[in-house]
């Protein structure tokens, strides 16, 4: 359990980076960020797949089909929603909506995976989930107050950002539960190989999406310098960094955690991503969170600290 928790922490630190990319490249449309990131992920997976080819040969056609579905929903669609939300509503609000994942996944997994992982009584989960929910409420309230106080804010654009972030939550509630199903049913398989397999299946999806985006911009005479946009060196560097760290290393660490922990506990530990994303966002802003945001962060940490020991009992 300790090793699985540490792997989940490492995954959260890596995934938090994806919340900063759209803020740094704020002049790039979400499709360029999503397909660029996963194109980089797929290209990075090619040499890794060659090195790990012995393990990859053991995967069946059904395994590759599952990797394709996971890549489509958990990678491409999720990041399209997330990047669009970040560019419309800024960093903290989408981060906090995504932050509901620990609560949503824990509830869904506790009901869905009771036969495999055991069902934890709701009275044992309630304090932890309640603290996490209260923490999310504190930070959301702070962000809404900031929006109301900004005379230049666009409430409609902000609301669309929130809706898109909810779409990202739906995608990433489905992904970790299905991914954990495969890993827990294939304990003899390498989590590293499964991360690489998902990268390989992401490559054709990202290549197709990037090509369609290029064709659309060309057909509509969009003022956009394809294929790499107005800041090509920064764009390529960010996509490679996020593709390696957030996509491959993050997926590897998450697979390791998912194979060791009950899915409901792994879901709660996604809060590490929320905390990392908040920290990176405020560093990028060169600002310090207000008191209410800090209180929310404290409640999130308390919720996880309370919840982890509850899962030790069979």
XYZ file of C-alpha atoms in Angstrom:
314
model
C 0.000 0.000 0.000
C 2.836 2.410 0.825
C 4.542 1.779 -2.517
C 1.262 2.156 -4.376
C 0.578 5.454 -2.590
C 4.035 6.764 -3.498
C 3.463 5.812 -7.147
C 0.130 7.694 -7.061
C 1.929 10.726 -5.598
C 4.523 10.601 -8.387
C 1.760 10.335 -11.007
C 0.039 13.391 -9.520
C 3.249 15.422 -9.639
C 3.667 14.535 -13.317
C 0.031 15.130 -14.282
C -0.038 18.535 -12.647
C 2.219 19.746 -15.462
C -0.591 19.453 -18.021
C -2.501 22.278 -16.333
C 0.351 24.720 -16.946
C 0.866 23.974 -20.658
C -2.343 25.683 -21.876
C -1.533 28.724 -19.716
C 1.980 29.071 -21.148
C 0.788 28.454 -24.720
C -2.397 30.466 -24.307
C -2.326 31.610 -27.942
C -2.560 27.994 -29.187
C -5.983 26.401 -29.721
C -6.878 23.412 -27.570
C -6.731 20.990 -30.512
C -3.094 21.906 -31.146
C -2.238 21.300 -27.497
C -4.115 18.011 -27.251
C -2.941 16.459 -30.508
C 0.566 17.868 -30.113
C 0.926 16.360 -26.642
C -0.261 12.921 -27.693
C 1.635 12.972 -30.954
C 4.738 13.502 -28.803
C 3.585 10.706 -26.453
C 3.183 8.309 -29.371
C 6.546 9.188 -30.897
C 8.259 8.745 -27.515
C 6.545 5.349 -27.178
C 8.038 4.072 -30.450
C 11.639 3.548 -29.209
C 10.316 2.482 -25.801
C 8.129 -0.095 -27.539
C 11.110 -1.446 -29.472
C 13.062 -1.876 -26.229
C 10.070 -3.579 -24.605
C 8.995 -5.585 -27.655
C 9.216 -8.954 -25.876
C 6.506 -7.975 -23.384
C 4.390 -6.229 -26.002
C 4.274 -9.405 -28.122
C 2.382 -11.082 -25.289
C -0.574 -8.706 -25.647
C -3.585 -10.116 -27.468
C -5.768 -8.385 -30.047
C -8.331 -7.721 -27.290
C -5.605 -6.092 -25.181
C -4.622 -3.754 -28.021
C -8.269 -2.879 -28.620
C -8.639 -2.021 -24.931
C -5.495 0.126 -25.100
C -6.998 1.982 -28.082
C -10.236 2.742 -26.211
C -8.349 3.863 -23.129
C -6.139 6.115 -25.252
C -9.101 7.690 -27.057
C -11.160 8.490 -23.950
C -8.504 8.913 -21.262
C -5.965 10.748 -23.394
C -7.313 12.538 -26.462
C -10.894 13.388 -25.447
C -9.953 14.138 -21.836
C -7.213 16.580 -22.753
C -9.302 18.262 -25.436
C -11.918 19.027 -22.786
C -9.322 20.045 -20.202
C -7.254 22.329 -22.451
C -10.407 24.038 -23.728
C -11.645 24.548 -20.159
C -8.329 26.014 -19.012
C -8.240 28.519 -21.848
C -11.795 29.658 -21.180
C -11.847 29.747 -17.375
C -8.192 30.029 -16.375
C -6.353 27.602 -14.127
C -7.943 27.198 -10.689
C -11.646 26.590 -11.499
C -11.077 23.750 -14.030
C -8.414 22.412 -11.682
C -10.932 22.260 -8.866
C -13.645 20.696 -11.041
C -11.142 18.058 -12.101
C -10.359 17.847 -8.398
C -13.758 16.245 -7.795
C -12.368 13.090 -9.408
C -11.157 11.650 -6.064
C -14.723 11.792 -4.755
C -16.448 10.665 -7.954
C -14.102 7.740 -8.649
C -14.115 6.567 -5.032
C -17.930 6.452 -4.971
C -18.248 4.751 -8.365
C -15.467 2.233 -7.679
C -16.798 1.363 -4.214
C -20.097 0.362 -5.793
C -18.796 -1.128 -9.025
C -15.776 -3.088 -7.752
C -17.202 -4.420 -4.496
C -16.783 -8.063 -5.562
C -13.088 -7.582 -6.368
C -11.905 -5.035 -3.814
C -14.544 -5.392 -1.106
C -17.099 -2.705 -0.346
C -15.959 -0.182 2.234
C -18.889 0.940 4.432
C -20.029 4.403 3.432
C -19.699 5.587 7.047
C -15.951 4.904 6.772
C -15.644 6.798 3.492
C -17.904 9.707 4.398
C -15.460 11.718 6.592
C -12.697 11.565 3.982
C -14.969 12.383 1.043
C -16.664 15.102 3.076
C -13.353 16.833 3.841
C -12.303 16.628 0.190
C -15.660 18.018 -0.968
C -15.484 20.867 1.558
C -11.961 21.697 0.363
C -13.151 21.859 -3.232
C -16.037 24.091 -2.193
C -13.672 26.512 -0.443
C -11.461 26.971 -3.487
C -14.388 27.203 -5.898
C -15.985 29.877 -3.743
C -12.759 31.850 -3.803
C -12.585 31.656 -7.589
C -16.223 32.677 -8.040
C -15.675 35.698 -5.800
C -12.662 36.669 -7.901
C -14.760 36.363 -11.067
C -17.527 38.582 -9.683
C -14.971 41.178 -8.618
C -13.372 41.335 -12.099
C -15.147 43.918 -14.287
C -13.552 42.462 -17.424
C -14.557 38.849 -16.770
C -16.807 37.071 -19.252
C -19.278 34.923 -17.255
C -20.430 33.010 -20.347
C -16.898 32.064 -21.322
C -16.187 31.116 -17.709
C -19.336 28.943 -17.600
C -18.342 27.146 -20.820
C -14.975 26.442 -19.237
C -16.749 24.832 -16.303
C -18.939 22.697 -18.607
C -15.901 21.478 -20.549
C -14.149 20.632 -17.291
C -17.148 18.483 -16.321
C -16.732 16.640 -19.637
C -13.117 15.970 -18.674
C -14.334 14.546 -15.334
C -16.639 12.114 -17.153
C -13.795 10.903 -19.373
C -11.401 10.452 -16.507
C -13.919 8.685 -14.284
C -14.300 6.046 -16.987
C -10.576 5.750 -17.757
C -9.005 4.812 -14.385
C -11.741 2.310 -13.578
C -11.365 0.504 -16.917
C -7.577 0.764 -16.770
C -7.550 -0.711 -13.255
C -9.836 -3.534 -14.428
C -7.246 -4.586 -17.002
C -4.280 -4.252 -14.664
C -5.934 -6.097 -11.786
C -6.988 -8.919 -14.135
C -3.495 -9.124 -15.673
C -1.249 -8.955 -12.630
C 1.460 -10.834 -14.518
C 1.717 -8.012 -17.065
C 4.177 -5.142 -16.758
C 2.604 -1.733 -15.929
C 5.472 -0.201 -17.924
C 4.559 -2.176 -21.032
C 0.894 -1.232 -20.638
C 1.858 2.467 -20.494
C 3.911 2.040 -23.669
C 1.074 0.144 -25.374
C -1.297 3.024 -24.689
C 1.271 5.435 -26.106
C 1.555 3.372 -29.279
C -2.228 3.301 -29.712
C -2.398 7.042 -29.081
C -0.030 7.748 -31.985
C -2.466 7.014 -34.866
C -5.279 8.870 -33.076
C -3.106 11.931 -32.501
C -1.666 11.795 -36.030
C -5.150 11.698 -37.546
C -6.353 14.514 -35.304
C -3.334 16.677 -36.097
C -3.750 16.068 -39.835
C -7.460 16.941 -39.712
C -6.677 20.104 -37.752
C -4.066 21.097 -40.331
C -6.521 20.451 -43.155
C -9.282 22.433 -41.429
C -7.060 25.442 -40.804
C -5.893 25.345 -44.426
C -9.424 25.021 -45.835
C -10.789 27.886 -43.741
C -7.802 30.205 -44.305
C -7.363 30.436 -40.543
C -4.564 32.846 -39.566
C -2.487 30.095 -38.057
C 1.072 29.092 -38.932
C 0.835 25.320 -39.320
C 2.235 22.946 -38.364
C 3.887 24.387 -35.240
C 2.217 27.745 -34.690
C 3.772 31.126 -33.904
C 6.209 29.851 -31.250
C 7.499 26.581 -32.715
C 10.482 25.969 -30.418
C 8.480 26.537 -27.239
C 5.582 24.473 -28.614
C 7.755 21.488 -29.548
C 9.662 21.662 -26.264
C 6.476 21.806 -24.180
C 4.831 18.973 -26.093
C 7.875 16.719 -25.734
C 8.221 17.497 -22.028
C 4.527 16.900 -21.322
C 4.464 13.838 -23.608
C 7.362 12.235 -21.733
C 6.702 13.306 -18.148
C 2.929 13.685 -17.899
C 1.914 11.049 -20.440
C 4.438 8.195 -20.277
C 5.968 8.590 -16.806
C 2.626 9.635 -15.319
C 0.814 6.674 -16.897
C 3.562 4.289 -15.778
C 3.342 5.498 -12.159
C -0.452 5.373 -12.239
C -0.407 1.820 -13.614
C 1.928 0.774 -10.814
C -0.429 2.331 -8.255
C -3.553 0.846 -9.881
C -2.104 -2.664 -9.757
C -1.344 -2.361 -6.031
C -4.301 -0.445 -4.592
C -8.092 -0.821 -4.468
C -9.533 1.338 -7.231
C -11.573 3.405 -4.764
C -8.357 4.323 -2.888
C -6.403 5.031 -6.083
C -9.248 7.331 -7.120
C -8.972 9.325 -3.910
C -5.224 9.700 -4.417
C -5.826 11.623 -7.657
C -6.037 14.559 -5.253
C -2.240 14.692 -5.608
C -2.789 15.860 -9.193
C -5.112 18.607 -7.979
C -2.625 19.840 -5.398
C 0.255 19.757 -7.896
C -1.771 21.586 -10.540
C -2.751 24.285 -8.047
C 0.857 24.749 -6.975
C 2.161 24.957 -10.557
C -0.625 27.359 -11.568
C 0.088 29.792 -8.749
C 3.826 29.597 -9.425
C 3.105 30.508 -13.041
C 0.904 33.390 -11.906
C 3.642 34.475 -9.479
C 0.909 34.874 -6.892
C 0.169 33.439 -3.469
C -3.186 31.696 -2.857
C -5.628 33.521 -0.626
C -6.654 32.257 2.795
C -9.764 30.439 1.577
C -7.809 28.608 -1.126
C -5.165 27.581 1.406
C -7.913 26.351 3.716
C -9.320 24.298 0.849
C -5.909 22.783 0.180
C -5.584 21.906 3.859
C -8.965 20.178 3.800
C -7.947 18.194 0.699
C -4.793 16.979 2.431
C -6.761 16.150 5.579
C -9.311 14.211 3.553
C -6.664 12.030 1.949
C -4.817 11.568 5.259
C -8.055 10.417 6.865
C -9.094 8.206 3.963
C -5.962 6.140 3.296
C -5.978 4.193 6.613
C -9.638 3.260 6.073
C -8.621 1.035 3.155
C -6.165 -1.107 5.107
C -8.855 -3.448 6.396
C -9.924 -6.230 3.981
